[in-house]
CSV table of C-alpha atoms and ligand atoms in Angstrom, one decimal:
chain,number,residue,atom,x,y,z
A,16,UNK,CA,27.7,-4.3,-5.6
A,17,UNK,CA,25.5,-3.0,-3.0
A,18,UNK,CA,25.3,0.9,-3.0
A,19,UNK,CA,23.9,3.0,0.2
A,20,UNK,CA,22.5,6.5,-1.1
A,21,UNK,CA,21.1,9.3,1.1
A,22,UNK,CA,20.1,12.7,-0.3
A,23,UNK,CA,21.9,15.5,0.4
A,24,UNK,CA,20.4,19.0,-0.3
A,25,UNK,CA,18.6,17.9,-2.9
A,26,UNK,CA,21.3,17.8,-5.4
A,27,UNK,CA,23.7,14.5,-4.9
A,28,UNK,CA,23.7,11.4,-3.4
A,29,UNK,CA,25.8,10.5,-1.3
A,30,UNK,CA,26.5,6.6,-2.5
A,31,UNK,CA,29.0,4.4,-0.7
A,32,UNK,CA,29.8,0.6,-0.8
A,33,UNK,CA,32.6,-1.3,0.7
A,34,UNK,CA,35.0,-0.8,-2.4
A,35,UNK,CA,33.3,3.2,-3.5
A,36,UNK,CA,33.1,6.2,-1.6
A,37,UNK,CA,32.1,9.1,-3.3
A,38,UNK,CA,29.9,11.9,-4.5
A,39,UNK,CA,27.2,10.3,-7.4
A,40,UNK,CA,25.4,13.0,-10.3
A,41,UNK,CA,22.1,11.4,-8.9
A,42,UNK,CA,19.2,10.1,-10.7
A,43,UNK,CA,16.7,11.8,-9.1
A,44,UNK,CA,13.1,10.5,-9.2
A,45,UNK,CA,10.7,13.2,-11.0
A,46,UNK,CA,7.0,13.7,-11.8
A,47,UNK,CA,8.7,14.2,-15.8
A,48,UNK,CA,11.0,11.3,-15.5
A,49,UNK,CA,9.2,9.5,-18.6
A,50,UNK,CA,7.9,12.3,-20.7
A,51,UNK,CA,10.7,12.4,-23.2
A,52,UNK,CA,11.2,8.6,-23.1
A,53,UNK,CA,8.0,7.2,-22.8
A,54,UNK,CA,4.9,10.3,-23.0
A,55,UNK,CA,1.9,8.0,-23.4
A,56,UNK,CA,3.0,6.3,-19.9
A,57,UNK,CA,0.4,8.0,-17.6
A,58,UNK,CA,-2.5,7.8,-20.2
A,59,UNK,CA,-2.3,4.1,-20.4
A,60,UNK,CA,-1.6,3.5,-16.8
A,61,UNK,CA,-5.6,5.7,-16.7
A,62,UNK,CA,-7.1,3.5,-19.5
A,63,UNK,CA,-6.4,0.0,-18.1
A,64,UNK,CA,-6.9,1.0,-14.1
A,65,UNK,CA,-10.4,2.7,-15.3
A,66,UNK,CA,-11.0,-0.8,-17.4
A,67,UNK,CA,-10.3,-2.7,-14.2
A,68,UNK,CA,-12.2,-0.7,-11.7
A,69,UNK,CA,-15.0,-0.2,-13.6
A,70,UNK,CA,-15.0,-4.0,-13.8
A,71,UNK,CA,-14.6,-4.2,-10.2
A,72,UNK,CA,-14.6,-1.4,-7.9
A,73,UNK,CA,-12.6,-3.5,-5.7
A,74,UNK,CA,-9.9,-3.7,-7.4
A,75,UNK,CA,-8.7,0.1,-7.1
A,76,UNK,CA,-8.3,-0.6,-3.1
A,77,UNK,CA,-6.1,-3.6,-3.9
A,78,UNK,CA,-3.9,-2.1,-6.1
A,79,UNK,CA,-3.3,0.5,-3.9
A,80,UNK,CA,-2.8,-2.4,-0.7
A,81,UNK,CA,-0.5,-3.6,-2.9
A,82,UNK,CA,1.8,-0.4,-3.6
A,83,UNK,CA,1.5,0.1,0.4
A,84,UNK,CA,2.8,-3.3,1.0
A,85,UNK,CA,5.7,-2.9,-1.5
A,86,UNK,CA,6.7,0.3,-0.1
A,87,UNK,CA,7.0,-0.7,3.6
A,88,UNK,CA,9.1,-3.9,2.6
A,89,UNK,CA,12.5,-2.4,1.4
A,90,UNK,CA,11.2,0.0,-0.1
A,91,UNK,CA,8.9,0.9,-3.2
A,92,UNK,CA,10.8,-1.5,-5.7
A,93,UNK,CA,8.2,-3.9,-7.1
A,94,UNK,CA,10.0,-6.4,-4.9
A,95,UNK,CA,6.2,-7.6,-3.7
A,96,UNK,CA,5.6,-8.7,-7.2
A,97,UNK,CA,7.8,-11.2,-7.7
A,98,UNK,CA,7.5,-14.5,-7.7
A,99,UNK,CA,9.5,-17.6,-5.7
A,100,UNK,CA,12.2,-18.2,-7.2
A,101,UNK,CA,15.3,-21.1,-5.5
A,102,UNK,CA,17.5,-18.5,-4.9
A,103,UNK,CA,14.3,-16.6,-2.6
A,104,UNK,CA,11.2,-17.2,-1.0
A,105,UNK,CA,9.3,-14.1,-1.7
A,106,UNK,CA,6.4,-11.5,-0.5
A,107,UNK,CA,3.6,-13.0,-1.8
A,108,UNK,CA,3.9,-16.2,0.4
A,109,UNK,CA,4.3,-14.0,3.5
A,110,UNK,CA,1.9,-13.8,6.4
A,111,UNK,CA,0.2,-10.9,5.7
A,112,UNK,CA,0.4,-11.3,1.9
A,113,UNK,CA,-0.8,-15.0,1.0
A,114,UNK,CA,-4.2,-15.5,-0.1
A,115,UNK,CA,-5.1,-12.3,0.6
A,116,UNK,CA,-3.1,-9.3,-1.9
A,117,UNK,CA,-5.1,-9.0,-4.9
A,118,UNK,CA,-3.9,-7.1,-8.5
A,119,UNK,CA,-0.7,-8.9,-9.3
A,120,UNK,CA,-2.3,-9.3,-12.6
A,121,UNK,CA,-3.6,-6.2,-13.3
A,122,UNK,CA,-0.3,-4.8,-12.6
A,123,UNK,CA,1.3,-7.6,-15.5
A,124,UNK,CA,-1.8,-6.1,-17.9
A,125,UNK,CA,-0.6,-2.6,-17.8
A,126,UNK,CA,3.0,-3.7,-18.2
A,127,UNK,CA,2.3,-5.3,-21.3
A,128,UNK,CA,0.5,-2.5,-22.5
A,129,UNK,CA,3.9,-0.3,-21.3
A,130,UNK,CA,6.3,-2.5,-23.0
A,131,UNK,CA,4.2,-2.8,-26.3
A,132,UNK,CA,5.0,1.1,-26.1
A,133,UNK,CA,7.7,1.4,-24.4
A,134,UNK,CA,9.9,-1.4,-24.6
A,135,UNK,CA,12.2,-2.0,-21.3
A,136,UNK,CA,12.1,1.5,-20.6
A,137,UNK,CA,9.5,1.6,-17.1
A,138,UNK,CA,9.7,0.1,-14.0
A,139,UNK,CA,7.3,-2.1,-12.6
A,140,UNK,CA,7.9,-0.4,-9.5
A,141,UNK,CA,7.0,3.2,-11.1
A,142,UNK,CA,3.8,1.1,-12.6
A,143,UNK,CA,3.0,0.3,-9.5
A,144,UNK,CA,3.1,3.9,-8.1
A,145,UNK,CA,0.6,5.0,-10.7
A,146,UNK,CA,-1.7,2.3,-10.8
A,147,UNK,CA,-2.2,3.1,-7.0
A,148,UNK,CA,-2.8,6.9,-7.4
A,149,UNK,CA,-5.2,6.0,-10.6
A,150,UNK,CA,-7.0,3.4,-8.2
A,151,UNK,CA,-7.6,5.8,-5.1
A,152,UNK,CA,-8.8,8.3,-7.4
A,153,UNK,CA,-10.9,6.4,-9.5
A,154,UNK,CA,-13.0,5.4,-6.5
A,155,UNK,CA,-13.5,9.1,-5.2
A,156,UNK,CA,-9.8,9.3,-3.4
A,157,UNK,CA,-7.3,12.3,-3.6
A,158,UNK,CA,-4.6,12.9,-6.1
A,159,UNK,CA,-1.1,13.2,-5.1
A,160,UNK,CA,2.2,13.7,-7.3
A,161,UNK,CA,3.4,10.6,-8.4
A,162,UNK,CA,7.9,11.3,-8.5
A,163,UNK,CA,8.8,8.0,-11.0
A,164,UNK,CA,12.3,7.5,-12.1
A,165,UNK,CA,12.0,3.9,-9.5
A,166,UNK,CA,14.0,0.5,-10.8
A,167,UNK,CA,13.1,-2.5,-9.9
A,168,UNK,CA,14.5,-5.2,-7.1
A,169,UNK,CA,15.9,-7.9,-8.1
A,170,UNK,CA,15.2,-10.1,-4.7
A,171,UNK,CA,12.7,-9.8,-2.2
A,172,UNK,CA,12.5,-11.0,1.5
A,173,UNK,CA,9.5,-13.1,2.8
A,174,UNK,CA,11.2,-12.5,6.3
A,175,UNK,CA,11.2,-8.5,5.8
A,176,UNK,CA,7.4,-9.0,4.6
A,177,UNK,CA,6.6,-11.1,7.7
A,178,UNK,CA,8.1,-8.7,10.1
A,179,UNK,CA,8.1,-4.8,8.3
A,180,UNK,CA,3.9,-5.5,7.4
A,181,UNK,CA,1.7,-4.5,10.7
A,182,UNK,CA,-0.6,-6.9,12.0
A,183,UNK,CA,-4.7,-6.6,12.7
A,184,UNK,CA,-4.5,-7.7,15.5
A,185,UNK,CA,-1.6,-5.0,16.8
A,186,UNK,CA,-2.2,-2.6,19.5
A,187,UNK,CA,-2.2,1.3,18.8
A,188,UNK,CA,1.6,0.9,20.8
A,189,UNK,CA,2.3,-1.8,18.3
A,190,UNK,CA,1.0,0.5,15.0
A,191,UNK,CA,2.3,3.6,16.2
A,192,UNK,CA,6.2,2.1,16.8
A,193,UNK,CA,5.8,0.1,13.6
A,194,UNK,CA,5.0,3.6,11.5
A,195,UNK,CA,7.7,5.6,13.3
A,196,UNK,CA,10.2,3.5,12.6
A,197,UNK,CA,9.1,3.7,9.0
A,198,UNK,CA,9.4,7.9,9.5
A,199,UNK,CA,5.4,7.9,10.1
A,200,UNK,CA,4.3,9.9,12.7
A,201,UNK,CA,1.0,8.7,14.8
A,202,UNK,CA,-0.9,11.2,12.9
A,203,UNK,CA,0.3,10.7,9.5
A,204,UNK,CA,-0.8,6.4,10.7
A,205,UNK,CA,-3.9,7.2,11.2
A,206,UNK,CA,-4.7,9.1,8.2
A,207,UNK,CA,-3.1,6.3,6.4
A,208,UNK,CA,-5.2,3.4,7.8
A,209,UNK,CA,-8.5,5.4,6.3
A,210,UNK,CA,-7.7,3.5,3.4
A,211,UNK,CA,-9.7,0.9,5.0
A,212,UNK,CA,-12.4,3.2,3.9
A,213,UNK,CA,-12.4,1.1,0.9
A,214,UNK,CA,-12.0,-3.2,0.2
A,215,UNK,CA,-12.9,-6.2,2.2
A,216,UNK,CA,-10.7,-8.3,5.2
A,217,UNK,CA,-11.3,-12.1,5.7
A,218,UNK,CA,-13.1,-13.5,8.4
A,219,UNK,CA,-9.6,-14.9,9.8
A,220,UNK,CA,-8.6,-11.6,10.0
A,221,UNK,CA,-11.6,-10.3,12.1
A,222,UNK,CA,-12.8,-13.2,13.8
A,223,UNK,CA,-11.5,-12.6,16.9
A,224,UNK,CA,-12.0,-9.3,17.4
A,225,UNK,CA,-15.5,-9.0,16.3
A,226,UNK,CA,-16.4,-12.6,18.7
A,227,UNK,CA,-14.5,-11.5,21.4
A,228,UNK,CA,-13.5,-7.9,22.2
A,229,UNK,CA,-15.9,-5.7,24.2
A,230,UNK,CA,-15.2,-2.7,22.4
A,231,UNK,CA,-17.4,-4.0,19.4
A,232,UNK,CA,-21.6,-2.8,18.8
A,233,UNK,CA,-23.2,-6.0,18.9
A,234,UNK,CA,-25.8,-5.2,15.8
A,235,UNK,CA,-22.6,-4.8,13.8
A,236,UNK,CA,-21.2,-8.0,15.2
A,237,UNK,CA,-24.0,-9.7,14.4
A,238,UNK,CA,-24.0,-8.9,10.5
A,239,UNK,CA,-20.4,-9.2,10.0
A,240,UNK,CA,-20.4,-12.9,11.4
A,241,UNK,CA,-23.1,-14.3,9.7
A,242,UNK,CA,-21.0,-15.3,7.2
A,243,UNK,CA,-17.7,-16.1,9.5
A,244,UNK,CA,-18.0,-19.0,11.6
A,245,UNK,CA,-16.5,-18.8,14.9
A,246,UNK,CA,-14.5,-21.8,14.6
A,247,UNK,CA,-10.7,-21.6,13.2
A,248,UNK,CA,-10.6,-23.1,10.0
A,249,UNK,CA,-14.5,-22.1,8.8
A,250,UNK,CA,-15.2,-19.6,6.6
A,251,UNK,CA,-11.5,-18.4,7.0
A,252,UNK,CA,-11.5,-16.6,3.7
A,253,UNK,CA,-14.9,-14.9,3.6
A,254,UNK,CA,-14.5,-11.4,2.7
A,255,UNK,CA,-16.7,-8.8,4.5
A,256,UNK,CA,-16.5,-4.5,3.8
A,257,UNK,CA,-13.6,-2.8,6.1
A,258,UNK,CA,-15.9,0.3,5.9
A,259,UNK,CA,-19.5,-1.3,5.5
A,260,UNK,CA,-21.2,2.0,4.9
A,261,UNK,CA,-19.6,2.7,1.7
A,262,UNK,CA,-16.5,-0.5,0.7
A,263,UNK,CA,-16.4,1.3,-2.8
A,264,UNK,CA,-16.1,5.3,-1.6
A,265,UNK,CA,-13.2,7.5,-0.4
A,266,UNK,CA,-15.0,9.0,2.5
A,267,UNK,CA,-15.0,9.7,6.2
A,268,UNK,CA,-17.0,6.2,7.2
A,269,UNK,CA,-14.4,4.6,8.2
A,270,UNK,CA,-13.7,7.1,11.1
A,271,UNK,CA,-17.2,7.6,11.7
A,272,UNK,CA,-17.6,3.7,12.2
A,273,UNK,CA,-15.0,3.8,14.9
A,274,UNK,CA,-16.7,6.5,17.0
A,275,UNK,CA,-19.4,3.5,16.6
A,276,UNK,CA,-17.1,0.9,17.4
A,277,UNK,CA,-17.9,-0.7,14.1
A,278,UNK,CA,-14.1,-1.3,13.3
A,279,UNK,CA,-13.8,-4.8,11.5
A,280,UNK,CA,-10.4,-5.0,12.6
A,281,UNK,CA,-8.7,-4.9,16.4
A,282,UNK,CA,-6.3,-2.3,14.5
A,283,UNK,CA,-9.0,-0.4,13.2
A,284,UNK,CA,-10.8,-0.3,16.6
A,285,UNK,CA,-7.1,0.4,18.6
A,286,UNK,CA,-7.5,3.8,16.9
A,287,UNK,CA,-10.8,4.7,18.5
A,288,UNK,CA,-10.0,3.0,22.2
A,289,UNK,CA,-9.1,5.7,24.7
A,290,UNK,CA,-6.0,6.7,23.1
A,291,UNK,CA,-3.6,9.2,21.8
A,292,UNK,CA,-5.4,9.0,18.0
A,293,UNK,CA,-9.4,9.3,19.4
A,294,UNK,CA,-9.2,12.9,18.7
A,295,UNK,CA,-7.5,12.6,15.8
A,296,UNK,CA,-10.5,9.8,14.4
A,297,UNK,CA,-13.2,12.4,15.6
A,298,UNK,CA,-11.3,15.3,13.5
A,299,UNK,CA,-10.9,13.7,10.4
A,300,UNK,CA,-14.4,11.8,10.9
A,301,UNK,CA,-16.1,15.5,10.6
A,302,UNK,CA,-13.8,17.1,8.2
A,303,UNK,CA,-13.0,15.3,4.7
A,304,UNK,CA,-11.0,18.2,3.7
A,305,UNK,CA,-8.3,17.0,6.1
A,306,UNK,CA,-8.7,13.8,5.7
A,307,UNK,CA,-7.8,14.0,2.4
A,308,UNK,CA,-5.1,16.6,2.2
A,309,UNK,CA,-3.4,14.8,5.2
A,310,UNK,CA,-3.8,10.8,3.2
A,311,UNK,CA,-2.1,12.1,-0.1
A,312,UNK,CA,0.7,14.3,1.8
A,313,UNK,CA,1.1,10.8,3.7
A,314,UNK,CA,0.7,8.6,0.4
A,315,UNK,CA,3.6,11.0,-1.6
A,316,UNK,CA,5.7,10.4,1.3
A,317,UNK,CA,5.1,6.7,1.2
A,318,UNK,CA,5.7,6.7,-2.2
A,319,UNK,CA,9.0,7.4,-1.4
A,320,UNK,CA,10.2,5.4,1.2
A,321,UNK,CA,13.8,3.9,-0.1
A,322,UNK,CA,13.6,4.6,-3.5
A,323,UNK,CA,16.1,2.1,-5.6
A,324,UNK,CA,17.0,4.1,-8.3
A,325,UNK,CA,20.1,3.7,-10.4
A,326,UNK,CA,22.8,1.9,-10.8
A,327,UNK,CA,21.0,-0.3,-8.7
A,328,UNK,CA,18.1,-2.6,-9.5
A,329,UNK,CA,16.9,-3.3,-13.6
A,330,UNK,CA,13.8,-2.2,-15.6
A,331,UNK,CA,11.8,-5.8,-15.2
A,332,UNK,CA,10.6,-6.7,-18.2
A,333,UNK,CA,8.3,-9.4,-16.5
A,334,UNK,CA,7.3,-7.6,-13.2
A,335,UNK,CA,7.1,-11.4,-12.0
A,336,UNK,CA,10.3,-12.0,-12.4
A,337,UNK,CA,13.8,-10.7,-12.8
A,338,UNK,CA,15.8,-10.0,-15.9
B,404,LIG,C1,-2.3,0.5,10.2
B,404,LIG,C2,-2.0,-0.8,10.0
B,404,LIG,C3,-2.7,-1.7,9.0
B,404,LIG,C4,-3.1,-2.9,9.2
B,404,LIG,C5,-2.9,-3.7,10.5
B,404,LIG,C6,-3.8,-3.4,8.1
B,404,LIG,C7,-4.3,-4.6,7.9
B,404,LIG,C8,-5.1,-5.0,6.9
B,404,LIG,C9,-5.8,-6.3,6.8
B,404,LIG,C10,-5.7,-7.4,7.8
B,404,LIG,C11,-6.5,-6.3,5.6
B,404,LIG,C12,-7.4,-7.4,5.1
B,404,LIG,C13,-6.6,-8.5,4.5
B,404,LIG,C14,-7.2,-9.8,4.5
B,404,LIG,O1,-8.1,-10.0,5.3
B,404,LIG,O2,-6.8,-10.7,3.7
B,404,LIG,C15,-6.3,-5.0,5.0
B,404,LIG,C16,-6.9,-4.6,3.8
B,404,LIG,C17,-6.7,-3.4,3.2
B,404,LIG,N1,-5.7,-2.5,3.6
B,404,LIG,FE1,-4.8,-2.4,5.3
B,404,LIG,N2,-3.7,-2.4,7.1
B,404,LIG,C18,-3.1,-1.3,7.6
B,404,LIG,C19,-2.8,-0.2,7.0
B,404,LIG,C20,-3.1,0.1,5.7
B,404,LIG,C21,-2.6,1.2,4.9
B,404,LIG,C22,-1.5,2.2,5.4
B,404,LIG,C23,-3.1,1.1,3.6
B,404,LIG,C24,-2.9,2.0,2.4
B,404,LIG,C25,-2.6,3.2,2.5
B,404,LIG,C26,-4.0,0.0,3.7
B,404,LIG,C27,-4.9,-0.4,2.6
B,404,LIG,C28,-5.7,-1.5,2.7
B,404,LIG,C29,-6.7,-1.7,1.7
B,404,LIG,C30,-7.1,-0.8,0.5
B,404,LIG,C31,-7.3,-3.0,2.0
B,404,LIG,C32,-8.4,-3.7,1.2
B,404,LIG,C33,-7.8,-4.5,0.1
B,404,LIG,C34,-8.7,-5.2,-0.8
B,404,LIG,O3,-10.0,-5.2,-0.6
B,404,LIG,O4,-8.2,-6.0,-1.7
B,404,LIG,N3,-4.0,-0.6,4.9
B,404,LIG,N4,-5.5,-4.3,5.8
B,405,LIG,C1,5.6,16.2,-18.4
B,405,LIG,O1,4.3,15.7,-18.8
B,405,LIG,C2,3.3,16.1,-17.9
B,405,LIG,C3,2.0,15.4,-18.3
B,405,LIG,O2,1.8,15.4,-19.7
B,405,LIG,C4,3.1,17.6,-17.9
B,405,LIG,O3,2.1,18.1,-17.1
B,405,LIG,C5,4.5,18.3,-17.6
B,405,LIG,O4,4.4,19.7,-17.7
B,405,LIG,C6,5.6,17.7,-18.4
B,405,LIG,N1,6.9,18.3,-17.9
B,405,LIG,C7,7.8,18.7,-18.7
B,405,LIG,C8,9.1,19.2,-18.0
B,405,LIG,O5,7.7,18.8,-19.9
């Protein structure tokens, strides 16, 4: 039974489906949701994300890729981790996912160390949450409260991922109507896409741009396409640095890059182009402080976009697949 839940002053939920109407005692989501049931929860979710990132640096920018790309499909409901199944093609396979999310097994490593503790008491979708928090940190980033209390999707929509999942090569117009209609405002997008301050894009991704566009310094050009052939189909998967200055660092490159019109991708650049965001990109270029108070206020609210929380969804024991 499908249940539609809005919050209303913060105590109830108001829940209705085509057979109930009613007022709900809610299940809210809570930074304390787990201490009681499962207290070792955050430490081990620290151990193994320190493990992996110290193993690769990397990795902390693709788990938290991975969280944003979960959160703007549906919702933040571990949806994005699970595999095809007959009864649904799912995110992976999607446009902006295939070949190109990373962490999916990082994610299944801390879940079994959860379950060994924890049995079928946390959500890969609450995993998920802190792994990308742990992994921003862990590479310099800011900390934000992590609410858990998430359950888990049982479907998930390759369609949603193809169409809710902004592409490089939008326009500012294209970024800023995607993130409003995803109760982002221009702003809070542009804080958010500093997360390119950290991880790599494929050549197919930035081909285009950085071969063709005007708006692009030519000695940057020039590095980034030495390893991506101009023609479709070479190279396509060649990674190169979003932020080139520092791929493994939470700083202010990235913005500082676009006032140089080093963005590796068109959406990157469309930020720094003229528009309504160039003085926001000079602002946060020249004052971390902001930048970072402004991307965790933005990541928290991320973080709860459409929570499913119960009696909907399960507690996945296999984040790849439902119960
Ligand atoms: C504003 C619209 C955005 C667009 C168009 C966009 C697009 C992309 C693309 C095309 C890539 C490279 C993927 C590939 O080449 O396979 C990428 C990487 C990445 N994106 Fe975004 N992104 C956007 C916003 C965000 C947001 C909001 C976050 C997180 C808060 C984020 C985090 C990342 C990270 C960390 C990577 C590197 C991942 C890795 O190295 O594994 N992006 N993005
Ligand atoms: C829950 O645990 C966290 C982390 O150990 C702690 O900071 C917090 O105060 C605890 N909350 C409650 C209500 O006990």
């Amino acid at each position: 039974m499908a249940f539609y839940c809005s919050r209303l002053l913060g105590l109830f939920l108001l829940c209705s489906s085509s057979s109930v109407v009613g007022y709900v005692r809610a299940q809210f989501l809570s930074p304390d949701f787990y201490n009681s049931s499962c207290p070792g929860l955050v430490s081990i979710v620290q151990a193994e994300m320190r493990r992996e990132v110290a193993a690769e640096s990397r990795m902390g920018a693709s788990v938290l890729r991975l969280f944003y790309h979960d959160c703007f499909v549906n919702g933040c409901d571990a949806s994005v981790l699970l595999d095809d199944t007959q009864a649904f093609a799912g995110e992976k396979n999607a446009g902006p996912n295939a070949r190109s999310l990373r962490g999916y097994d990082v994610i299944d490593g801390i879940k079994a160390k959860v379950e060994a503790t924890c049995a079928a008491i946390v959500s890969c979708a609450d995993i998920l949450a802190l792994a990308a928090l742990e992994g921003t940190v862990l590479l310099g980033g800011p900390s934000w409260r992590v609410q858990l209390g998430r359950r888990d999707a049982t479907t998930a929509s390759q369609s949603a991922a193809n169409r809710e999942l902004p592409s490089p090569s939008a326009t500012l117009n294209d970024l800023i109507s995607l993130f409003v209609s995803k109760g982002f405002s221009a702003q809070e997008m542009t804080a958010l896409s500093g997360a390119h301050t950290l991880g790599s894009a494929r050549c197919v991704n930035f081909r285009s741009h950085v071969y063709g566009d005007a708006d692009v310094d030519p000695a940057f050009a020039a590095k980034r396409l030495r390893n991506c052939p101009a023609v479709t189909g070479f190279g396509d998967d060649n990674w190169e640095p979003l932020d080139a200055q520092s791929p493994a660092g939470f700083d202010t490159a990235y913005y500082q890059n676009l006032m140089l019109r080093q963005g590796l991708l068109r959406s990157d650049q469309e930020l720094f182009n003229g528009g309504s965001q160039d003085s926001v990109v000079k602002m946060y270029s020249s004052n971390a402080a902001a930048f970072r108070n402004d991307f965790a206020a933005a990541m928290e609210k991320m973080a709860a976009m459409s929570p499913l929380t119960w009696p909907n969804g399960q507690i996945r024991l296999n984040c790849r697949r439902v119960n």
